Coordinates of C-alpha atoms in Angstrom, one line a residue:
X1 CA -65.2 11.6 0.7
X2 CA -68.8 12.9 1.2
X3 CA -70.5 13.0 4.5
X4 CA -73.0 10.5 3.3
X5 CA -70.2 8.0 2.3
X6 CA -68.6 8.4 5.7
X7 CA -71.9 7.7 7.5
X8 CA -72.4 4.7 5.3
X9 CA -69.0 3.3 6.0
X10 CA -69.4 3.8 9.7
X11 CA -72.8 2.0 9.6
X12 CA -71.2 -0.9 7.8
X13 CA -68.4 -1.1 10.4
X14 CA -70.9 -1.0 13.2
X15 CA -73.0 -3.8 11.6
X16 CA -70.0 -6.0 11.4
X17 CA -69.1 -5.3 15.0
X18 CA -72.6 -6.2 16.1
X19 CA -73.0 -9.2 13.8
X20 CA -69.7 -11.1 13.6
X21 CA -71.3 -13.5 11.1
X22 CA -71.2 -10.7 8.6
X23 CA -67.4 -11.3 8.3
X24 CA -68.1 -14.9 7.1
X25 CA -70.7 -14.0 4.4
X26 CA -68.1 -13.8 1.6
X27 CA -66.2 -16.8 2.9
X28 CA -64.5 -18.6 1.1
X29 CA -63.4 -15.9 -1.3
X30 CA -60.6 -17.9 -2.9
X31 CA -59.1 -21.5 -3.0
X32 CA -58.3 -23.1 0.4
X33 CA -55.0 -24.6 1.4
X34 CA -55.1 -27.8 3.6
X35 CA -51.7 -28.3 5.2
X36 CA -50.8 -31.9 6.0
X37 CA -47.6 -32.2 8.2
X38 CA -46.9 -35.7 6.9
X39 CA -45.4 -36.9 3.6
X40 CA -47.4 -37.4 0.5
X41 CA -48.7 -40.9 -0.1
X42 CA -49.4 -41.9 3.5
X43 CA -52.7 -42.6 5.1
X44 CA -53.1 -39.1 6.6
X45 CA -52.4 -37.6 3.2
X46 CA -54.9 -39.8 1.4
X47 CA -57.5 -38.9 4.0
X48 CA -56.8 -35.2 3.6
X49 CA -57.2 -35.5 -0.2
X50 CA -60.6 -37.3 0.2
X51 CA -61.7 -34.6 2.6
X52 CA -60.4 -31.8 0.4
X53 CA -62.3 -33.2 -2.6
X54 CA -65.6 -33.2 -0.6
X55 CA -64.9 -29.8 0.9
X56 CA -64.2 -28.3 -2.5
X57 CA -67.6 -29.5 -3.8
X58 CA -69.3 -28.2 -0.7
X59 CA -67.7 -24.7 -0.6
X60 CA -67.4 -24.2 -4.3
X61 CA -63.6 -23.5 -4.1
X62 CA -60.6 -25.6 -4.9
X63 CA -58.9 -27.2 -1.8
X64 CA -55.2 -27.7 -2.4
X65 CA -53.4 -30.2 -0.2
X66 CA -50.0 -29.0 0.8
X67 CA -47.7 -31.6 2.4
X68 CA -45.2 -30.0 4.7
X69 CA -43.6 -32.8 6.6
X70 CA -40.6 -32.8 9.0
X71 CA -39.6 -32.3 12.6
X72 CA -42.4 -34.4 13.9
X73 CA -45.1 -32.2 12.3
X74 CA -43.5 -29.0 13.6
X75 CA -42.7 -27.7 10.1
X76 CA -46.3 -28.0 8.9
X77 CA -47.7 -26.7 12.2
X78 CA -45.5 -23.6 11.9
X79 CA -46.6 -22.9 8.4
X80 CA -50.3 -23.2 9.4
X81 CA -49.8 -21.1 12.5
X82 CA -48.2 -18.2 10.6
X83 CA -50.8 -18.2 7.8
X84 CA -53.4 -15.4 7.5
X85 CA -56.2 -16.1 10.1
X86 CA -59.0 -15.8 7.5
X87 CA -60.1 -19.5 7.2
X88 CA -58.5 -20.1 3.9
X89 CA -55.6 -22.1 5.5
X90 CA -56.5 -25.3 7.4
X91 CA -54.3 -27.9 9.1
X92 CA -55.1 -31.6 9.3
X93 CA -53.1 -33.1 12.1
X94 CA -53.3 -36.0 14.5
X95 CA -53.0 -36.2 18.2
X96 CA -49.3 -35.3 17.5
X97 CA -50.4 -31.6 17.8
X98 CA -51.0 -32.2 21.6
X99 CA -47.7 -34.1 22.0
X100 CA -45.1 -31.9 20.3
X101 CA -45.2 -29.1 22.9
X102 CA -43.8 -31.6 25.5
X103 CA -41.2 -33.0 23.1
X104 CA -40.1 -29.7 21.5
X105 CA -39.6 -27.2 24.3
X106 CA -38.7 -24.4 21.9
X107 CA -41.4 -24.4 19.2
X108 CA -41.4 -21.7 16.6
X109 CA -45.0 -20.9 17.3
X110 CA -46.9 -20.4 20.6
X111 CA -48.5 -23.8 21.2
X112 CA -51.3 -22.5 23.5
X113 CA -52.6 -19.9 21.1
X114 CA -51.4 -20.8 17.6
X115 CA -54.4 -22.8 16.6
X116 CA -58.2 -22.7 16.8
X117 CA -59.8 -26.1 16.7
X118 CA -62.4 -26.7 14.0
X119 CA -63.4 -30.3 14.4
X120 CA -62.1 -33.6 15.8
X121 CA -62.8 -35.9 12.9
X122 CA -62.5 -39.2 14.8
X123 CA -60.3 -41.7 16.6
X124 CA -58.3 -44.9 15.7
X125 CA -56.4 -47.3 17.9
X126 CA -52.9 -48.6 17.8
X127 CA -52.5 -52.3 18.2
X128 CA -50.2 -54.5 20.4
X129 CA -49.0 -57.3 18.2
X130 CA -46.9 -60.5 18.5
X131 CA -45.8 -63.3 16.2
X132 CA -48.4 -66.0 15.7
X133 CA -46.5 -68.6 17.8
X134 CA -45.7 -66.2 20.7
X135 CA -46.3 -67.7 24.1
X136 CA -48.1 -64.4 25.0
X137 CA -51.8 -65.2 24.4
X138 CA -53.2 -62.0 25.8
X139 CA -52.4 -58.5 27.1
X140 CA -52.7 -59.9 30.6
X141 CA -50.0 -62.4 29.8
X142 CA -47.7 -59.6 28.7
X143 CA -48.3 -57.6 31.8
X144 CA -47.8 -60.6 34.1
X145 CA -44.6 -61.6 32.4
X146 CA -43.2 -58.1 32.4
X147 CA -43.9 -57.8 36.1
X148 CA -42.3 -61.2 36.8
X149 CA -39.2 -60.3 34.7
X150 CA -38.5 -56.5 35.0
X151 CA -36.4 -55.1 32.2
X152 CA -36.1 -58.4 30.4
X153 CA -38.9 -58.0 27.9
X154 CA -38.8 -55.7 24.9
X155 CA -41.2 -53.9 22.6
X156 CA -40.7 -52.1 19.3
X157 CA -42.2 -48.9 17.9
X158 CA -42.0 -46.9 14.7
X159 CA -39.7 -44.4 16.4
X160 CA -39.1 -42.1 19.4
X161 CA -42.0 -39.8 20.0
X162 CA -44.4 -41.6 17.6
X163 CA -47.9 -42.6 18.7
X164 CA -46.9 -46.2 18.9
X165 CA -44.0 -45.3 21.2
X166 CA -46.1 -43.1 23.5
X167 CA -48.9 -45.7 23.6
X168 CA -46.5 -48.2 25.0
X169 CA -44.9 -45.8 27.5
X170 CA -48.4 -44.9 28.8
X171 CA -49.0 -48.6 29.3
X172 CA -45.7 -48.9 31.2
X173 CA -46.6 -45.9 33.3
X174 CA -50.2 -47.1 34.0
X175 CA -49.3 -50.7 34.7
X176 CA -45.9 -49.9 36.4
X177 CA -43.9 -52.0 34.0
X178 CA -40.2 -52.0 33.2
X179 CA -39.9 -53.0 29.6
X180 CA -37.2 -52.1 27.1
X181 CA -38.1 -49.9 24.2
X182 CA -36.5 -50.6 20.8
X183 CA -37.2 -47.7 18.4
X184 CA -37.2 -48.3 14.6
X185 CA -37.5 -46.1 11.6
X186 CA -41.1 -46.9 10.5
X187 CA -43.5 -49.8 10.8
X188 CA -42.0 -52.3 8.4
X189 CA -38.7 -53.1 10.3
X190 CA -40.7 -53.4 13.6
X191 CA -42.9 -56.0 12.1
X192 CA -39.9 -57.9 10.6
X193 CA -38.2 -58.1 14.0
X194 CA -41.4 -59.2 15.8
X195 CA -41.7 -62.0 13.2
X196 CA -38.1 -62.9 13.7
X197 CA -38.4 -63.1 17.5
X198 CA -35.9 -60.2 18.0
X199 CA -38.5 -58.4 20.2
X200 CA -41.3 -59.7 22.3
X201 CA -44.0 -57.4 21.1
X202 CA -44.7 -54.3 19.0
X203 CA -47.1 -51.5 18.9
X204 CA -48.3 -50.6 15.4
X205 CA -50.9 -48.4 13.7
X206 CA -54.0 -50.2 12.7
X207 CA -53.5 -49.7 8.9
X208 CA -49.9 -50.9 9.0
X209 CA -50.8 -54.2 10.8
X210 CA -54.3 -55.0 9.6
X211 CA -53.4 -56.9 6.4
X212 CA -51.0 -59.2 8.3
X213 CA -53.5 -59.7 11.1
X214 CA -56.2 -60.7 8.6
X215 CA -53.7 -63.1 6.9
X216 CA -52.7 -64.7 10.2
X217 CA -49.1 -63.6 10.0
X218 CA -49.4 -61.5 13.1
X219 CA -51.6 -61.8 16.2
X220 CA -53.2 -58.9 18.1
X221 CA -53.1 -58.9 21.9
X222 CA -55.1 -55.7 22.5
X223 CA -56.0 -52.3 21.0
X224 CA -54.9 -49.1 22.8
X225 CA -58.3 -47.3 22.6
X226 CA -60.9 -47.1 25.3
X227 CA -63.4 -49.1 23.2
X228 CA -62.9 -52.0 20.8
X229 CA -62.3 -51.1 17.2
X230 CA -65.1 -51.9 14.7
X231 CA -62.4 -53.2 12.4
X232 CA -61.1 -55.6 15.1
X233 CA -64.2 -56.4 17.1
X234 CA -62.7 -59.6 18.6
X235 CA -59.6 -57.9 20.0
X236 CA -60.0 -56.6 23.6
X237 CA -58.8 -53.3 24.9
X238 CA -56.0 -53.0 27.5
X239 CA -58.6 -51.7 29.9
X240 CA -60.5 -55.0 29.5
X241 CA -57.3 -56.8 30.1
X242 CA -56.9 -55.2 33.5
X243 CA -55.1 -51.9 32.9
X244 CA -57.7 -49.7 34.3
X245 CA -58.3 -46.4 32.6
X246 CA -55.8 -47.0 29.8
X247 CA -56.6 -45.1 26.6
X248 CA -54.1 -44.1 24.0
X249 CA -55.9 -43.8 20.7
X250 CA -54.9 -41.6 17.8
X251 CA -57.2 -38.8 16.8
X252 CA -57.4 -36.6 13.7
X253 CA -58.5 -33.0 13.7
X254 CA -58.8 -29.9 11.6
X255 CA -57.3 -26.6 12.9
X256 CA -57.0 -23.0 11.7
X257 CA -54.7 -20.1 12.8
X258 CA -55.6 -19.0 16.3
X259 CA -57.0 -15.6 15.4
X260 CA -59.5 -16.9 12.9
X261 CA -62.9 -15.2 13.5
X262 CA -65.3 -17.6 15.4
X263 CA -67.9 -17.1 12.7
X264 CA -65.5 -18.5 10.1
X265 CA -64.6 -21.4 12.4
X266 CA -68.3 -22.3 12.7
X267 CA -68.8 -22.1 9.0
X268 CA -65.8 -24.4 8.4
X269 CA -67.1 -26.8 11.1
X270 CA -70.4 -27.1 9.3
X271 CA -68.7 -27.6 6.0
X272 CA -66.3 -30.3 7.3
X273 CA -69.1 -32.1 9.0
X274 CA -70.9 -32.3 5.6
X275 CA -67.8 -33.4 3.8
X276 CA -66.9 -36.0 6.4
X277 CA -70.3 -37.7 5.9
X278 CA -69.8 -38.3 2.1
X279 CA -69.3 -41.9 1.1
X280 CA -65.8 -41.2 -0.4
X281 CA -64.4 -39.8 2.8
X282 CA -66.1 -42.4 5.0
X283 CA -64.5 -45.1 2.9
X284 CA -61.1 -43.5 3.2
X285 CA -61.5 -42.9 7.0
X286 CA -62.6 -46.5 7.5
X287 CA -59.4 -47.7 5.8
X288 CA -57.4 -45.8 8.4
X289 CA -59.4 -47.5 11.2
X290 CA -61.0 -44.2 12.0
X291 CA -64.3 -44.1 14.0
X292 CA -65.8 -40.7 13.2
X293 CA -66.9 -38.5 16.0
X294 CA -67.0 -35.0 14.4
X295 CA -66.7 -33.1 17.7
X296 CA -67.2 -29.4 17.5
X297 CA -64.7 -26.5 18.2
X298 CA -65.3 -26.2 21.9
X299 CA -65.2 -30.0 22.6
X300 CA -62.2 -30.4 20.4
X301 CA -60.4 -27.6 22.4
X302 CA -61.2 -29.4 25.6
X303 CA -59.9 -32.7 24.3
X304 CA -56.7 -31.1 23.0
X305 CA -56.0 -29.5 26.4
X306 CA -56.6 -32.8 28.2
X307 CA -54.4 -34.7 25.8
X308 CA -51.6 -32.1 26.3
X309 CA -51.7 -32.6 30.0
X310 CA -51.8 -36.4 29.7
X311 CA -48.8 -36.7 27.4
X312 CA -46.9 -34.0 29.3
X313 CA -47.1 -36.2 32.3
X314 CA -46.1 -39.4 30.5
X315 CA -43.2 -37.8 28.7
X316 CA -41.8 -36.3 31.9
X317 CA -42.4 -39.5 34.0
X318 CA -40.8 -41.7 31.4
X319 CA -38.0 -39.3 30.5
X320 CA -38.9 -39.5 26.8
X321 CA -36.8 -37.6 24.3
X322 CA -36.5 -37.6 20.5
X323 CA -32.9 -38.8 20.7

């Protein structure tokens, strides 16, 4: 190699060191992979596909949705964490990413450093529901009756470690209630047993219960978010019902492998913001009850750390396991 070539190469290396954004100039250089740690056909999968379509148009590269479900999102998380940190592999996950470290003490990836947040897309509540003729007319009624009859009331969830289970356990911890948990495999059997009077109340995701609420086949007592849902404006929050500070919504975010260059993360954040504001994605997100927030990388990192601490405390205090 000539002396001139060596000098030119050294100058290019120095330029990249001084200007990190130079690394991002050729990004993306090939198709992107969007890992979804949930089965195909569900709400999160549909939202990922709508986002992928919009991102593909924005970035000029195909975005392939790759469903890697199992082990409570751990399989998909692990695949994303071990992908090349060049911005071409993204992970769309929910608040589960902040919960699994406390439920799975031996993760195959280092939870604290495995991911770099790109954006928190938005938030959606879970909903406390009862059958239409239930004597419980409000969340305050439920809390009062549970306190009057410790251990005699029951609630159902979609399974151990799910967002519906943890939302209820946070309520029990916050309001100091003793209520029996009945775990099910999915939302449908929970709803069936609520309607049959086998359990007093259930916690469900908004998409799973919204049609039956609209048809009058179920009744909502409260949403688990800090603010009312635009899709259920007449349903109060638990905080409004007297459980001060209670907040257990579900949030959705985009993550990349932890060593991804900050310049690439910023470029992805800008692209996802644009994609999330397209009409197609906004319609899909609204169908999941999602209120868009589009928080940036630093704010999303702060939120994830706070959520990890919150759920770690609840899981330990309530002795929650996946069994």
